[in-house]
Coordinates of C-alpha atoms and ligand atoms in Angstrom, one line a residue:
M596 CA 60.7 -79.3 45.3
K597 CA 57.6 -76.6 45.0
K598 CA 57.7 -74.7 42.4
L599 CA 59.9 -71.8 42.7
Q600 CA 57.9 -67.9 42.5
M601 CA 58.3 -64.6 43.2
V602 CA 55.9 -64.7 45.3
D603 CA 53.6 -67.5 46.2
L604 CA 50.5 -65.8 47.0
K605 CA 48.5 -69.1 46.6
S606 CA 50.1 -71.4 49.0
Q607 CA 50.1 -68.0 51.5
Y608 CA 46.2 -67.7 50.9
Q609 CA 45.6 -72.4 51.7
H610 CA 46.6 -71.1 55.3
I611 CA 43.6 -68.8 55.5
K612 CA 41.4 -69.7 53.0
E613 CA 38.0 -70.6 55.2
Q614 CA 38.2 -67.4 56.7
I615 CA 38.3 -65.3 53.7
N616 CA 36.2 -67.7 51.5
A617 CA 33.4 -67.2 54.4
G618 CA 33.9 -63.6 54.9
I619 CA 33.8 -62.9 50.6
Q620 CA 30.5 -64.6 51.2
E621 CA 29.1 -62.6 53.8
V622 CA 29.6 -59.2 51.8
L623 CA 27.6 -61.1 49.0
D624 CA 25.3 -62.1 50.6
T625 CA 25.0 -58.8 52.8
T626 CA 25.8 -56.3 49.7
A627 CA 27.8 -54.0 51.0
Y628 CA 30.2 -54.3 48.5
I629 CA 31.8 -50.7 49.3
N630 CA 32.3 -49.1 52.8
G631 CA 31.0 -52.3 54.4
P632 CA 31.6 -52.9 58.3
Q633 CA 34.7 -55.1 57.3
V634 CA 36.6 -51.7 55.9
H635 CA 35.7 -49.8 59.5
E636 CA 36.8 -52.9 61.0
F637 CA 39.7 -53.1 59.1
Q638 CA 40.8 -49.2 59.7
K639 CA 40.0 -49.5 63.8
S640 CA 43.0 -52.8 63.7
L641 CA 45.6 -51.3 61.4
E642 CA 45.4 -48.3 64.0
N643 CA 45.4 -50.4 66.5
Y644 CA 48.5 -52.3 64.9
L645 CA 50.3 -49.3 63.6
G646 CA 49.8 -46.9 67.3
A647 CA 48.7 -44.4 64.7
K648 CA 45.5 -42.1 65.3
H649 CA 44.2 -42.6 62.3
V650 CA 44.0 -44.9 59.4
I651 CA 41.5 -44.2 56.2
P652 CA 41.7 -46.3 53.8
C653 CA 41.7 -45.5 49.7
A654 CA 42.0 -47.4 46.5
N655 CA 45.6 -48.1 46.2
G656 CA 49.1 -46.4 47.2
T657 CA 49.4 -44.9 44.5
D658 CA 46.2 -42.9 45.4
A659 CA 47.2 -42.4 49.1
L660 CA 50.4 -40.8 47.9
Q661 CA 48.7 -38.0 46.3
I662 CA 45.6 -37.9 49.1
A663 CA 48.7 -37.0 50.7
M664 CA 50.0 -34.7 49.3
M665 CA 46.6 -32.9 48.4
G666 CA 45.9 -33.4 52.3
L667 CA 49.2 -31.3 53.2
G668 CA 47.8 -28.4 50.3
L669 CA 50.7 -28.8 48.2
K670 CA 50.5 -26.9 44.9
A671 CA 52.2 -25.9 42.0
G672 CA 55.6 -24.0 42.2
D673 CA 56.3 -26.5 45.6
E674 CA 59.3 -28.6 45.2
V675 CA 59.4 -32.2 46.7
I676 CA 62.2 -34.5 47.6
T677 CA 62.3 -37.7 46.7
A678 CA 64.7 -40.6 45.9
D679 CA 65.8 -41.4 42.2
F680 CA 66.4 -45.4 43.1
T681 CA 62.2 -45.7 44.0
F682 CA 58.9 -47.1 42.1
A683 CA 57.5 -44.5 40.3
A684 CA 54.7 -43.8 41.7
T685 CA 56.5 -41.8 44.6
V686 CA 57.1 -39.0 41.4
E687 CA 54.3 -39.7 39.7
V688 CA 51.8 -38.1 42.1
V689 CA 53.9 -35.3 42.3
A690 CA 53.9 -34.3 39.0
L691 CA 50.3 -34.9 38.5
L692 CA 49.9 -32.3 41.0
G693 CA 51.9 -29.8 39.0
I694 CA 54.0 -29.9 41.7
T695 CA 58.1 -29.9 41.0
P696 CA 59.5 -33.6 41.7
V697 CA 63.0 -33.1 43.1
L698 CA 64.6 -36.4 42.4
V699 CA 67.9 -37.0 44.9
D700 CA 70.5 -40.1 44.9
V701 CA 70.3 -42.4 47.9
D702 CA 72.4 -44.3 49.8
E703 CA 74.9 -47.5 49.1
D704 CA 74.1 -49.3 51.8
N705 CA 70.5 -49.3 52.5
M706 CA 69.2 -48.0 49.4
N707 CA 67.5 -45.0 51.0
I708 CA 67.2 -41.7 50.4
S709 CA 70.8 -39.8 51.0
I710 CA 70.5 -36.9 53.8
E711 CA 73.7 -35.2 52.7
A712 CA 71.6 -35.3 49.0
I713 CA 68.3 -34.0 50.6
K714 CA 70.1 -31.4 52.1
K715 CA 72.0 -29.9 49.3
A716 CA 68.5 -30.2 46.9
I717 CA 66.3 -27.8 49.3
T718 CA 65.6 -24.3 48.2
P719 CA 63.3 -21.6 49.4
K720 CA 60.7 -23.4 47.5
T721 CA 60.6 -26.9 49.0
K722 CA 57.6 -27.8 51.0
A723 CA 57.7 -31.8 51.4
I724 CA 60.2 -34.7 51.8
V725 CA 58.9 -38.2 50.6
P726 CA 61.5 -41.1 51.7
V727 CA 60.6 -44.5 50.3
H728 CA 61.5 -47.2 52.8
L729 CA 62.6 -49.3 50.1
F730 CA 62.1 -53.0 50.1
G731 CA 61.0 -53.1 53.5
R732 CA 64.0 -50.9 55.2
A733 CA 63.1 -48.2 57.4
A734 CA 64.6 -44.8 56.1
N735 CA 67.1 -42.8 58.3
M736 CA 64.0 -41.3 60.1
D737 CA 66.0 -39.4 62.9
A738 CA 68.1 -37.3 60.2
I739 CA 65.1 -36.7 57.8
M740 CA 62.7 -35.2 60.9
E741 CA 65.6 -33.4 62.2
I742 CA 65.6 -31.7 58.7
A743 CA 62.2 -31.3 57.9
K744 CA 61.7 -29.4 61.3
E745 CA 64.9 -27.1 61.3
H746 CA 63.1 -26.1 57.9
N747 CA 59.5 -26.6 58.4
L748 CA 58.9 -29.3 55.6
F749 CA 56.4 -31.5 55.8
V750 CA 57.4 -35.1 56.0
I751 CA 55.4 -38.1 54.1
E752 CA 56.6 -41.3 54.1
D753 CA 55.7 -44.2 51.0
N754 CA 55.4 -46.8 53.4
A755 CA 53.9 -49.2 50.4
Q756 CA 56.9 -51.7 50.8
A757 CA 57.8 -51.4 54.6
I758 CA 54.6 -51.9 56.4
G759 CA 54.7 -54.0 59.6
A760 CA 58.7 -52.6 60.4
N761 CA 59.7 -50.6 63.4
Y762 CA 61.9 -47.6 62.9
T763 CA 64.2 -47.6 66.0
W764 CA 65.1 -44.3 66.8
K765 CA 68.5 -43.3 68.2
D766 CA 67.1 -43.8 71.6
G767 CA 66.7 -46.7 71.6
S768 CA 62.6 -46.9 71.1
K769 CA 60.8 -48.2 68.7
Q770 CA 57.8 -46.5 66.3
K771 CA 56.3 -48.5 63.6
V772 CA 56.9 -46.8 60.1
G773 CA 54.4 -44.8 57.9
T774 CA 53.4 -43.4 61.6
I775 CA 56.7 -41.4 62.0
G776 CA 56.0 -38.0 59.4
H777 CA 53.1 -36.0 58.8
V778 CA 51.4 -38.4 56.8
G779 CA 52.2 -42.0 55.5
A780 CA 51.0 -43.8 52.8
T781 CA 50.6 -47.4 51.7
S782 CA 50.0 -49.6 49.7
F783 CA 47.9 -53.4 49.2
F784 CA 48.6 -54.1 46.1
P785 CA 48.5 -57.8 46.5
S786 CA 52.4 -58.7 46.4
K787 CA 52.6 -55.9 48.7
N788 CA 53.7 -57.5 52.4
L789 CA 50.1 -56.8 53.6
G790 CA 48.2 -57.5 49.8
C791 CA 44.9 -58.0 49.4
Y792 CA 43.6 -59.9 45.9
G793 CA 42.9 -56.7 44.3
D794 CA 43.9 -53.2 44.5
G795 CA 43.9 -51.0 48.0
G796 CA 45.7 -48.5 50.1
A797 CA 45.7 -46.2 53.4
I798 CA 46.8 -43.1 55.0
F799 CA 48.0 -42.9 57.9
T800 CA 48.7 -39.4 60.0
N801 CA 48.5 -38.8 64.1
D802 CA 46.8 -35.0 62.9
D803 CA 43.6 -34.6 63.9
A804 CA 42.7 -31.8 61.7
L805 CA 45.0 -33.6 58.6
A806 CA 43.0 -36.9 59.3
H807 CA 39.3 -34.8 59.0
V808 CA 40.7 -32.9 55.6
I809 CA 41.6 -36.3 53.7
R810 CA 38.7 -38.3 54.7
G811 CA 36.8 -35.5 52.7
I812 CA 39.3 -35.9 50.3
V813 CA 38.8 -39.6 49.3
N814 CA 35.2 -38.6 49.2
H815 CA 34.7 -36.1 46.3
G816 CA 35.5 -33.0 48.6
M817 CA 32.4 -33.7 50.8
Y818 CA 32.5 -33.1 54.1
E819 CA 28.8 -32.9 54.9
R820 CA 26.7 -34.9 52.2
Y821 CA 26.1 -33.0 48.5
H822 CA 28.0 -30.4 49.8
H823 CA 31.8 -30.3 47.9
D824 CA 34.4 -27.8 49.9
V825 CA 37.2 -29.2 48.4
V826 CA 38.6 -30.6 44.8
G827 CA 38.6 -34.2 45.9
V828 CA 38.7 -37.9 44.2
N829 CA 37.0 -41.1 44.5
S830 CA 39.2 -43.3 46.5
R831 CA 37.3 -46.6 48.5
L832 CA 38.8 -49.3 49.5
D833 CA 35.9 -51.8 48.9
S834 CA 34.5 -54.7 51.5
I835 CA 35.8 -57.8 49.6
Q836 CA 39.6 -56.8 50.1
A837 CA 39.1 -56.1 53.8
V838 CA 38.0 -59.3 54.4
V839 CA 41.2 -60.1 53.0
L840 CA 43.5 -57.6 55.0
N841 CA 41.9 -58.5 57.8
A842 CA 42.7 -62.2 57.6
K843 CA 45.5 -60.9 56.9
L844 CA 46.8 -58.6 59.6
P845 CA 46.8 -60.5 62.3
H846 CA 49.6 -62.9 60.6
L847 CA 51.6 -59.5 59.4
D848 CA 54.6 -60.0 62.2
T849 CA 54.8 -63.4 61.6
Y850 CA 54.6 -63.1 57.9
G851 CA 57.6 -60.4 58.5
Q852 CA 59.4 -63.2 61.1
A853 CA 59.3 -65.6 57.3
R854 CA 60.8 -63.0 55.1
R855 CA 63.3 -62.3 57.3
K856 CA 64.3 -66.1 57.8
A857 CA 64.7 -66.1 54.0
A858 CA 66.6 -63.5 53.8
K859 CA 68.9 -64.8 56.5
A860 CA 69.5 -67.8 54.8
Y861 CA 70.6 -66.1 51.7
N862 CA 72.7 -63.7 53.7
D863 CA 74.5 -67.2 55.4
A864 CA 74.6 -68.6 51.5
F865 CA 76.0 -65.7 50.0
A866 CA 78.6 -64.1 53.1
A867 CA 81.6 -65.8 51.3
N868 CA 81.1 -64.3 48.3
E869 CA 83.4 -61.5 47.4
H870 CA 81.4 -60.3 44.1
I871 CA 77.6 -60.6 45.8
V872 CA 77.1 -58.0 48.4
T873 CA 74.2 -58.7 50.4
P874 CA 71.6 -56.2 52.6
A875 CA 72.7 -55.9 56.0
F876 CA 70.3 -56.7 58.8
D877 CA 69.5 -57.6 61.7
F878 CA 67.6 -60.7 61.8
E879 CA 66.3 -60.4 65.7
G880 CA 65.7 -56.5 65.2
D881 CA 62.5 -55.4 62.7
D882 CA 63.6 -52.6 61.2
H883 CA 63.6 -54.7 57.7
V884 CA 60.6 -56.4 56.4
F885 CA 62.1 -57.6 53.3
H886 CA 59.0 -56.6 50.8
Q887 CA 61.9 -57.7 48.5
Y888 CA 65.1 -59.1 49.3
V889 CA 68.0 -57.4 46.4
M890 CA 71.6 -58.1 46.6
R891 CA 74.6 -56.9 44.4
I892 CA 76.3 -58.4 42.0
T893 CA 79.4 -56.2 42.0
N894 CA 81.7 -58.2 39.0
G895 CA 80.2 -56.8 35.8
K896 CA 77.8 -59.7 35.6
R897 CA 74.1 -58.9 36.6
D898 CA 72.2 -59.3 33.2
A899 CA 74.0 -62.6 32.5
L900 CA 72.9 -63.7 35.9
L901 CA 69.8 -62.9 35.4
T902 CA 69.8 -64.8 32.1
Y903 CA 71.0 -67.6 33.9
L904 CA 68.5 -68.0 36.5
Q905 CA 65.8 -68.0 34.1
E906 CA 67.0 -70.9 32.3
N907 CA 67.2 -72.9 35.7
G908 CA 63.6 -72.4 36.3
I909 CA 64.3 -68.8 39.4
P910 CA 62.5 -66.7 38.6
C911 CA 63.6 -62.5 39.6
A912 CA 63.5 -59.1 38.9
I913 CA 65.6 -56.2 38.5
Y914 CA 64.4 -53.4 40.7
Y915 CA 64.7 -51.2 39.4
P916 CA 66.7 -51.1 36.2
I917 CA 66.0 -47.5 35.2
P918 CA 67.1 -44.4 37.3
L919 CA 63.7 -42.3 38.0
H920 CA 66.2 -39.1 36.7
V921 CA 66.6 -40.6 32.7
Q922 CA 62.9 -41.5 32.4
K923 CA 61.3 -39.8 29.5
A924 CA 58.6 -38.2 31.8
Y925 CA 60.9 -37.5 34.3
A926 CA 63.8 -36.4 33.2
D927 CA 64.8 -32.5 33.2
A928 CA 67.7 -30.6 32.4
R929 CA 68.2 -29.4 36.1
Y930 CA 69.4 -32.9 36.4
N931 CA 73.2 -33.4 36.2
D932 CA 74.1 -37.1 36.4
A933 CA 77.0 -36.8 38.4
D934 CA 74.6 -36.3 41.1
F935 CA 73.5 -39.8 41.0
A936 CA 76.0 -41.7 40.8
V937 CA 75.0 -44.5 43.5
T938 CA 71.3 -44.9 41.5
N939 CA 72.9 -45.0 38.6
K940 CA 75.8 -47.8 40.0
L941 CA 72.9 -49.7 41.8
C942 CA 71.1 -50.2 38.6
K943 CA 73.5 -52.1 37.0
E944 CA 73.7 -54.4 40.3
V945 CA 70.7 -55.1 41.7
I946 CA 68.8 -58.7 41.5
A947 CA 65.8 -59.3 43.6
L948 CA 65.5 -62.7 44.6
P949 CA 61.9 -65.0 45.3
M950 CA 61.0 -63.6 48.6
H951 CA 57.6 -64.6 50.3
T952 CA 56.1 -65.9 53.2
E953 CA 56.3 -69.4 51.9
L954 CA 60.0 -70.2 51.1
D955 CA 61.3 -73.8 52.5
D956 CA 64.3 -74.5 53.3
E957 CA 65.3 -76.8 49.6
Q958 CA 63.9 -74.0 47.9
I959 CA 66.5 -71.7 49.0
A960 CA 68.8 -73.8 49.0
F961 CA 68.1 -74.4 45.3
I962 CA 68.2 -70.9 44.5
T963 CA 71.4 -70.3 46.6
S964 CA 73.6 -73.5 45.1
T965 CA 72.4 -72.0 41.5
I966 CA 73.3 -68.9 41.7
L967 CA 77.1 -69.6 43.7
N968 CA 77.8 -72.3 40.6
F969 CA 78.0 -68.9 38.6
V970 CA 79.0 -66.4 40.3
Q971 CA 82.5 -67.2 41.5
Ligands
PLP2265 C1 53.4 -50.0 44.9 C2 54.5 -49.3 45.5 C3 53.1 -47.7 44.8 C4 52.2 -47.6 44.5 O1 51.2 -48.5 45.3 P1 49.8 -49.0 43.7 O2 48.9 -49.7 45.4 O3 50.6 -50.1 43.3 O4 49.0 -47.9 43.8 C5 54.0 -46.6 45.7 N1 55.2 -46.5 45.7 C6 56.1 -47.6 46.0 C7 57.4 -47.4 46.8 C8 55.9 -48.8 45.6 O5 56.0 -50.0 45.8

């Protein structure tokens, strides 16, 4: 059996090695290390793929979120609502900009931001909602866009984990997640669904004026060379990373299918087990691209299972072990722990299994039988 890994980037690289090696060699030969033609090509290809009017590449997903908020003019005193159950980058940039983060609970079934909790958290100071399409599954954008419209709020989609996923609107039509809100932010960190070989990120928007503002912000607030109109940042995607992304983007949908196939095999194997709650999803659809396969162990033995799997050579992880509202950096007297019942519970029950594009049947059979051996 091939060695089990949470993410197998090396096997994936083997399939596209020649193209990537040749592309990187070209960058070395032409020395256009930053903002070379590869970056422009990637920007255009991603705009096409997403059906987004503007893609602005940047240095990483955290920057993408920060720049999106700067572009929208969010400032100290404003409140931004986001999920308690997510990676810290989302709330980190809010706090860094001096904006007040307002963490809210998530839903138990899809682990995404709770619509009821958003409604309760809105105040006259609320300026934006940041839904995170957690683990690769689209948040409830019908409801979120409706609330935003009603209260005149911006929607910034944290799409770091769900690039390629489609959201199915109530009327059945589909739209790529990340392109639904006023602005979307994504990450090309190596282990993300569309990962480069270093850091990378991008901002998406369909708003021409906002795209213009953001293009200046990523480049030191310059709209004309050496004229600094606004305070900006330095956030660029380099050409070598664009080579990798250009090679991988045409495979993104196939990668998503491979992930869904692995997820379905996990779901089928665990279907009859009363202590395992698996992520429900439509195998034929593409609303979930399984950045992570996260299931719940409801008999209180999650931590014991984690140890057992590690002893048996099966990598696994807890995303996320600690709710953001109790993290030292983000705890606040405004929060009442009872308002975060679902997040508190999920943090104790979730476990992520190996998930990547190269999992084979033998590996999945070994992982699932080992788990079923322990969870009875
Ligand atoms: C990875 C991630 C980010 C940050 O992306 P980086 O490229 O690592 O800065 C932000 N939000 C979520 C939900 C993520 O998973």
